[in-house]
PDB file of C-alpha atoms in Angstrom:
ATOM      1  CA  MET A   1     -12.715  -2.593   3.161  1.00 97.00           C
ATOM      2  CA  ASN A   2     -12.889  -2.298  -1.066  1.00 97.00           C
ATOM      3  CA  LYS A   3     -12.846  -0.446  -3.193  1.00 97.00           C
ATOM      4  CA  SER A   4     -15.996  -0.125  -4.047  1.00 97.00           C
ATOM      5  CA  GLU A   5     -16.419   0.970  -0.169  1.00 98.00           C
ATOM      6  CA  MET A   6     -13.913   3.239  -0.292  1.00 98.00           C
ATOM      7  CA  ILE A   7     -15.973   4.574  -2.863  1.00 98.00           C
ATOM      8  CA  GLU A   8     -18.759   4.987  -0.820  1.00 98.00           C
ATOM      9  CA  GLU A   9     -17.286   6.428   1.925  1.00 98.00           C
ATOM     10  CA  LEU A  10     -15.211   9.330  -0.264  1.00 98.00           C
ATOM     11  CA  ALA A  11     -18.734  10.257  -2.022  1.00 98.00           C
ATOM     12  CA  VAL A  12     -20.068  11.110   1.488  1.00 98.00           C
ATOM     13  CA  GLN A  13     -17.023  12.248   3.316  1.00 97.00           C
ATOM     14  CA  ALA A  14     -16.646  15.060   0.129  1.00 96.00           C
ATOM     15  CA  ASP A  15     -20.005  14.962  -0.544  1.00 96.00           C
ATOM     16  CA  LEU A  16     -19.808  13.986  -3.893  1.00 96.00           C
ATOM     17  CA  ASN A  17     -21.974  12.515  -6.805  1.00 95.00           C
ATOM     18  CA  HIS A  18     -20.896   8.682  -6.801  1.00 97.00           C
ATOM     19  CA  LYS A  19     -20.192   8.475  -9.663  1.00 97.00           C
ATOM     20  CA  VAL A  20     -17.452  10.717  -9.610  1.00 97.00           C
ATOM     21  CA  ALA A  21     -16.480   9.833  -6.428  1.00 98.00           C
ATOM     22  CA  GLU A  22     -16.111   6.430  -7.894  1.00 98.00           C
ATOM     23  CA  THR A  23     -14.020   8.649 -11.598  1.00 98.00           C
ATOM     24  CA  ILE A  24     -11.329   9.842  -9.215  1.00 98.00           C
ATOM     25  CA  VAL A  25     -10.722   6.734  -6.611  1.00 98.00           C
ATOM     26  CA  ASN A  26     -10.003   4.762 -10.198  1.00 98.00           C
ATOM     27  CA  LEU A  27      -7.838   8.237 -11.468  1.00 98.00           C
ATOM     28  CA  VAL A  28      -5.848   7.958  -8.862  1.00 98.00           C
ATOM     29  CA  ILE A  29      -5.187   3.768  -8.737  1.00 97.00           C
ATOM     30  CA  ASP A  30      -4.575   3.921 -12.454  1.00 97.00           C
ATOM     31  CA  SER A  31      -2.064   6.863 -12.086  1.00 97.00           C
ATOM     32  CA  MET A  32      -0.671   5.490  -8.961  1.00 98.00           C
ATOM     33  CA  LYS A  33      -0.848   1.342 -11.520  1.00 97.00           C
ATOM     34  CA  SER A  34       0.679   3.915 -14.634  1.00 96.00           C
ATOM     35  CA  ALA A  35       3.522   5.044 -12.721  1.00 97.00           C
ATOM     36  CA  LEU A  36       4.771   1.238 -11.171  1.00 97.00           C
ATOM     37  CA  ILE A  37       4.124   0.367 -14.246  1.00 95.00           C
ATOM     38  CA  GLU A  38       7.200   2.888 -15.910  1.00 95.00           C
ATOM     39  CA  GLY A  39       9.689   1.566 -13.162  1.00 94.00           C
ATOM     40  CA  ASP A  40       8.390   5.151 -11.367  1.00 96.00           C
ATOM     41  CA  ARG A  41       8.370   5.220  -7.331  1.00 97.00           C
ATOM     42  CA  ILE A  42       5.708   6.083  -5.415  1.00 98.00           C
ATOM     43  CA  GLU A  43       5.568   8.684  -2.449  1.00 98.00           C
ATOM     44  CA  LEU A  44       2.687  10.103  -0.502  1.00 97.00           C
ATOM     45  CA  ARG A  45       4.054  11.354   2.309  1.00 93.00           C
ATOM     46  CA  GLY A  46       2.305  10.361   5.530  1.00 91.00           C
ATOM     47  CA  PHE A  47       1.375   7.181   4.099  1.00 96.00           C
ATOM     48  CA  GLY A  48       4.210   5.036   2.503  1.00 97.00           C
ATOM     49  CA  SER A  49       6.192   4.313  -0.166  1.00 98.00           C
ATOM     50  CA  PHE A  50       6.320   2.043  -3.468  1.00 98.00           C
ATOM     51  CA  HIS A  51       9.062   1.443  -5.461  1.00 98.00           C
ATOM     52  CA  ILE A  52       9.860  -1.628  -8.397  1.00 97.00           C
ATOM     53  CA  GLU A  53      12.532  -4.030  -7.529  1.00 96.00           C
ATOM     54  CA  GLU A  54      14.081  -5.974 -10.182  1.00 95.00           C
ATOM     55  CA  TYR A  55      15.721  -9.476 -10.505  1.00 94.00           C
ATOM     56  CA  GLN A  56      17.476 -11.179 -13.027  1.00 94.00           C
ATOM     57  CA  SER A  57      16.744 -14.528 -14.072  1.00 93.00           C
ATOM     58  CA  TYR A  58      18.094 -17.672 -12.256  1.00 92.00           C
ATOM     59  CA  THR A  59      17.188 -21.303 -12.188  1.00 93.00           C
ATOM     60  CA  GLY A  60      15.279 -22.378  -9.554  1.00 91.00           C
ATOM     61  CA  ARG A  61      13.465 -25.510  -8.749  1.00 92.00           C
ATOM     62  CA  ASN A  62       9.310 -26.700  -8.731  1.00 90.00           C
ATOM     63  CA  PRO A  63       9.080 -27.206  -5.006  1.00 90.00           C
ATOM     64  CA  LYS A  64       6.601 -30.649  -5.473  1.00 91.00           C
ATOM     65  CA  THR A  65       8.881 -32.440  -8.283  1.00 92.00           C
ATOM     66  CA  GLY A  66      12.264 -31.178  -7.430  1.00 89.00           C
ATOM     67  CA  ALA A  67      12.374 -30.125 -11.252  1.00 91.00           C
ATOM     68  CA  SER A  68      14.631 -27.560 -12.530  1.00 93.00           C
ATOM     69  CA  ILE A  69      13.037 -24.572 -14.038  1.00 92.00           C
ATOM     70  CA  GLU A  70      14.361 -21.049 -15.489  1.00 92.00           C
ATOM     71  CA  VAL A  71      12.699 -18.952 -13.866  1.00 90.00           C
ATOM     72  CA  PRO A  72      13.091 -16.120 -15.979  1.00 91.00           C
ATOM     73  CA  PRO A  73      13.723 -11.895 -15.036  1.00 93.00           C
ATOM     74  CA  LYS A  74      10.552 -10.234 -13.475  1.00 94.00           C
ATOM     75  CA  LYS A  75       9.834  -7.105 -11.412  1.00 96.00           C
ATOM     76  CA  LEU A  76       8.262  -6.530  -8.563  1.00 96.00           C
ATOM     77  CA  PRO A  77       6.733  -3.701  -6.754  1.00 97.00           C
ATOM     78  CA  PHE A  78       7.381  -3.245  -2.915  1.00 98.00           C
ATOM     79  CA  PHE A  79       5.327  -1.390  -0.613  1.00 98.00           C
ATOM     80  CA  LYS A  80       6.850   0.034   2.912  1.00 97.00           C
ATOM     81  CA  ALA A  81       4.754   1.889   5.315  1.00 97.00           C
ATOM     82  CA  GLY A  82       5.196   5.594   6.035  1.00 97.00           C
ATOM     83  CA  LYS A  83       6.634   6.240   9.671  1.00 96.00           C
ATOM     84  CA  GLU A  84       3.680   7.663  11.122  1.00 94.00           C
ATOM     85  CA  LEU A  85       1.265   5.289   9.762  1.00 96.00           C
ATOM     86  CA  LYS A  86       3.268   2.387  11.246  1.00 96.00           C
ATOM     87  CA  GLU A  87       3.565   3.981  14.208  1.00 96.00           C
ATOM     88  CA  LYS A  88      -0.322   4.273  14.500  1.00 95.00           C
ATOM     89  CA  ILE A  89      -0.985   0.800  13.412  1.00 96.00           C
ATOM     90  CA  ASN A  90       1.159  -0.090  16.112  1.00 96.00           C
ATOM     91  CA  ASN A  91       0.455   2.306  18.849  1.00 95.00           C
ATOM     92  CA  GLN A  92      -3.319   0.859  18.352  1.00 94.00           C
ATOM     93  CA  PHE A  93      -2.144  -2.620  18.583  1.00 94.00           C
ATOM     94  CA  LEU A  94      -0.713  -1.529  22.063  1.00 94.00           C
ATOM     95  CA  ASP A  95      -3.808   0.034  23.057  1.00 93.00           C
ATOM     96  CA  GLU A  96      -5.730  -3.285  22.237  1.00 92.00           C
ATOM     97  CA  LEU A  97      -3.277  -5.248  24.675  1.00 89.00           C
ATOM     98  CA  ASN A  98      -3.813  -2.679  27.817  1.00 89.00           C
ATOM     99  CA  GLN A  99      -7.045  -2.749  27.579  1.00 88.00           C
ATOM    100  CA  GLU A 100      -6.757  -6.971  27.639  1.00 79.00           C
TER     101      GLU A 100
ATOM    102  CA  MET B   1       5.174  10.320  -7.865  1.00 97.00           C
ATOM    103  CA  THR B   2       4.450  12.436  -5.147  1.00 97.00           C
ATOM    104  CA  LYS B   3       1.248  13.081  -4.566  1.00 97.00           C
ATOM    105  CA  ALA B   4       0.862  16.952  -5.730  1.00 97.00           C
ATOM    106  CA  ASP B   5       0.702  14.396  -9.679  1.00 98.00           C
ATOM    107  CA  ILE B   6      -1.794  12.639  -9.063  1.00 98.00           C
ATOM    108  CA  VAL B   7      -3.665  15.960  -7.986  1.00 97.00           C
ATOM    109  CA  GLU B   8      -3.046  16.778 -11.046  1.00 97.00           C
ATOM    110  CA  THR B   9      -4.399  14.883 -12.937  1.00 97.00           C
ATOM    111  CA  ILE B  10      -7.362  14.942 -10.545  1.00 97.00           C
ATOM    112  CA  TYR B  11      -7.477  18.779 -11.708  1.00 97.00           C
ATOM    113  CA  GLU B  12      -6.870  18.060 -14.976  1.00 96.00           C
ATOM    114  CA  LYS B  13      -9.699  15.193 -15.964  1.00 96.00           C
ATOM    115  CA  VAL B  14     -11.789  15.716 -13.147  1.00 95.00           C
ATOM    116  CA  GLY B  15     -12.445  19.677 -13.610  1.00 90.00           C
ATOM    117  CA  LEU B  16     -12.197  20.131  -9.637  1.00 94.00           C
ATOM    118  CA  SER B  17     -10.596  23.097  -8.441  1.00 96.00           C
ATOM    119  CA  LYS B  18      -6.853  22.235  -7.230  1.00 97.00           C
ATOM    120  CA  ARG B  19      -7.505  23.039  -4.372  1.00 97.00           C
ATOM    121  CA  GLU B  20     -10.884  20.872  -3.880  1.00 97.00           C
ATOM    122  CA  SER B  21      -8.603  18.160  -6.152  1.00 97.00           C
ATOM    123  CA  ALA B  22      -5.291  18.309  -3.306  1.00 97.00           C
ATOM    124  CA  ARG B  23      -8.283  17.895  -0.670  1.00 97.00           C
ATOM    125  CA  ILE B  24     -10.380  15.047  -2.281  1.00 98.00           C
ATOM    126  CA  VAL B  25      -6.792  12.796  -2.837  1.00 97.00           C
ATOM    127  CA  ASP B  26      -5.701  13.734   0.512  1.00 97.00           C
ATOM    128  CA  MET B  27      -9.486  12.187   1.492  1.00 98.00           C
ATOM    129  CA  ILE B  28      -8.897   9.169  -0.237  1.00 98.00           C
ATOM    130  CA  PHE B  29      -5.648   8.285   1.751  1.00 97.00           C
ATOM    131  CA  ASP B  30      -6.671   9.323   5.004  1.00 97.00           C
ATOM    132  CA  ILE B  31      -9.184   6.665   4.267  1.00 98.00           C
ATOM    133  CA  MET B  32      -7.471   4.337   4.448  1.00 98.00           C
ATOM    134  CA  LYS B  33      -4.890   5.115   6.653  1.00 97.00           C
ATOM    135  CA  ASN B  34      -7.561   5.339   8.917  1.00 96.00           C
ATOM    136  CA  LYS B  35      -8.763   1.248   8.403  1.00 97.00           C
ATOM    137  CA  LEU B  36      -5.411   0.343   8.970  1.00 97.00           C
ATOM    138  CA  GLU B  37      -5.019   2.388  11.822  1.00 96.00           C
ATOM    139  CA  PHE B  38      -7.557   0.134  13.152  1.00 93.00           C
ATOM    140  CA  GLY B  39      -6.704  -2.746  11.828  1.00 93.00           C
ATOM    141  CA  GLU B  40      -9.397  -2.983   8.722  1.00 96.00           C
ATOM    142  CA  ASN B  41      -7.308  -4.755   5.819  1.00 97.00           C
ATOM    143  CA  VAL B  42      -7.869  -2.386   2.747  1.00 98.00           C
ATOM    144  CA  LYS B  43      -8.763  -4.197  -0.694  1.00 98.00           C
ATOM    145  CA  ILE B  44      -8.264  -2.722  -3.853  1.00 97.00           C
ATOM    146  CA  SER B  45      -8.781  -4.362  -6.672  1.00 94.00           C
ATOM    147  CA  GLY B  46      -7.226  -4.633  -9.880  1.00 93.00           C
ATOM    148  CA  PHE B  47      -3.852  -3.219  -7.637  1.00 97.00           C
ATOM    149  CA  GLY B  48      -2.883  -5.046  -4.490  1.00 98.00           C
ATOM    150  CA  SER B  49      -4.604  -5.834  -1.176  1.00 98.00           C
ATOM    151  CA  PHE B  50      -3.252  -4.135   2.484  1.00 98.00           C
ATOM    152  CA  SER B  51      -2.901  -6.185   4.915  1.00 97.00           C
ATOM    153  CA  VAL B  52      -2.072  -5.767   8.875  1.00 97.00           C
ATOM    154  CA  ARG B  53      -0.688  -8.457  11.013  1.00 96.00           C
ATOM    155  CA  ASP B  54       0.223  -9.319  14.159  1.00 95.00           C
ATOM    156  CA  LYS B  55       3.594 -10.337  15.286  1.00 95.00           C
ATOM    157  CA  ASN B  56       4.308 -12.152  17.729  1.00 94.00           C
ATOM    158  CA  ALA B  57       7.568 -11.821  20.647  1.00 93.00           C
ATOM    159  CA  ARG B  58      10.889 -13.527  19.178  1.00 94.00           C
ATOM    160  CA  ARG B  59      13.466 -13.465  20.567  1.00 94.00           C
ATOM    161  CA  GLY B  60      16.224 -11.735  18.218  1.00 92.00           C
ATOM    162  CA  ARG B  61      20.280 -10.476  17.989  1.00 92.00           C
ATOM    163  CA  ASN B  62      20.999  -6.479  17.635  1.00 90.00           C
ATOM    164  CA  PRO B  63      23.069  -8.104  14.677  1.00 90.00           C
ATOM    165  CA  GLN B  64      25.857  -5.345  15.204  1.00 91.00           C
ATOM    166  CA  THR B  65      26.819  -6.158  18.882  1.00 92.00           C
ATOM    167  CA  GLY B  66      25.378  -9.370  18.327  1.00 90.00           C
ATOM    168  CA  GLU B  67      23.905  -8.945  21.642  1.00 93.00           C
ATOM    169  CA  GLU B  68      20.380 -10.870  22.441  1.00 93.00           C
ATOM    170  CA  ILE B  69      17.045  -8.960  22.306  1.00 92.00           C
ATOM    171  CA  ILE B  70      13.411  -9.413  22.536  1.00 92.00           C
ATOM    172  CA  ILE B  71      11.928  -8.395  19.635  1.00 91.00           C
ATOM    173  CA  SER B  72       8.231  -7.430  21.135  1.00 91.00           C
ATOM    174  CA  SER B  73       4.833  -8.027  20.278  1.00 94.00           C
ATOM    175  CA  ARG B  74       3.392  -5.541  17.408  1.00 95.00           C
ATOM    176  CA  ARG B  75       1.189  -5.125  14.818  1.00 96.00           C
ATOM    177  CA  VAL B  76       2.799  -4.783  11.360  1.00 96.00           C
ATOM    178  CA  LEU B  77       1.203  -3.557   7.753  1.00 97.00           C
ATOM    179  CA  SER B  78       2.183  -5.472   4.454  1.00 97.00           C
ATOM    180  CA  PHE B  79       1.877  -5.018   1.039  1.00 98.00           C
ATOM    181  CA  LYS B  80       0.609  -7.617  -1.964  1.00 98.00           C
ATOM    182  CA  PRO B  81       0.039  -6.313  -5.096  1.00 98.00           C
ATOM    183  CA  SER B  82      -2.625  -8.069  -7.256  1.00 97.00           C
ATOM    184  CA  ASN B  83      -2.000 -10.737 -10.281  1.00 96.00           C
ATOM    185  CA  VAL B  84      -3.574  -8.074 -12.360  1.00 95.00           C
ATOM    186  CA  LEU B  85      -1.118  -5.421 -11.450  1.00 96.00           C
ATOM    187  CA  ARG B  86       2.173  -8.009 -11.385  1.00 96.00           C
ATOM    188  CA  LYS B  87       1.556  -9.523 -14.956  1.00 95.00           C
ATOM    189  CA  GLN B  88       0.938  -5.305 -16.434  1.00 95.00           C
ATOM    190  CA  ILE B  89       4.359  -4.627 -14.822  1.00 96.00           C
ATOM    191  CA  ASN B  90       6.283  -7.530 -16.546  1.00 95.00           C
ATOM    192  CA  ASN B  91       4.045  -6.342 -18.931  1.00 84.00           C
ATOM    193  CA  PHE B  92       2.415  -9.245 -20.163  1.00 69.00           C
TER     194      PHE B  92
END
C-alpha cells in the first residue's frame, strides 16, 4: 500500500471527502517528521515507536576502492514495532505455515 | 510525541471535533496495521517504508547461559526511512 491508496482507504472508511482525507494524512506524516527532525521520540500505542540515534564521525573505507574516508556525524531514525503488532504479524505467518 | 499530539494537530488545523480527530487518527494507524498484519508492505513517500520479512530458522545462543537454541522461522516488521527523511533529520 502506498500513500495514495491509504488516503483512498481512509476517505472510504471515515466517509471523508478525498481532499480532506489527503490533508489529514499529510498532516499526520508531517507532524511525525517534525518530531523526528527535532530529535523527539514518537510513541504510538499499539503500533510502535520511533527514535533518533546519533552517530559520531568515524573513519570508514570505500568498500570498492579501499580508500579511507571520513564519515561525518549523522543521525538516523529507528522504528521498533509494538508488541501487539509484532505478535499479530508473526501469528499470521504461523497460520499461513500451518495451512501449507 | 504521542498519538494525542497528532490528534491535537488535526483538531487545530482541520476543524474537526476532538473526538472525530481521534477517531480518524486511530483509523489511519489501523489501516496500516491491517495491511502489515496480512503481510503487505506499506510505503509512505517522503517518510519511509514498512516491510514485513520472513526469516528462516537459525541456530542461536542464549546470551546468558551460552546454551545453543534453535530460533524458529518467523515474520518481522522493519522500517526503512526515505532518503528525504534522512536528509531532513540531518538538516541537509
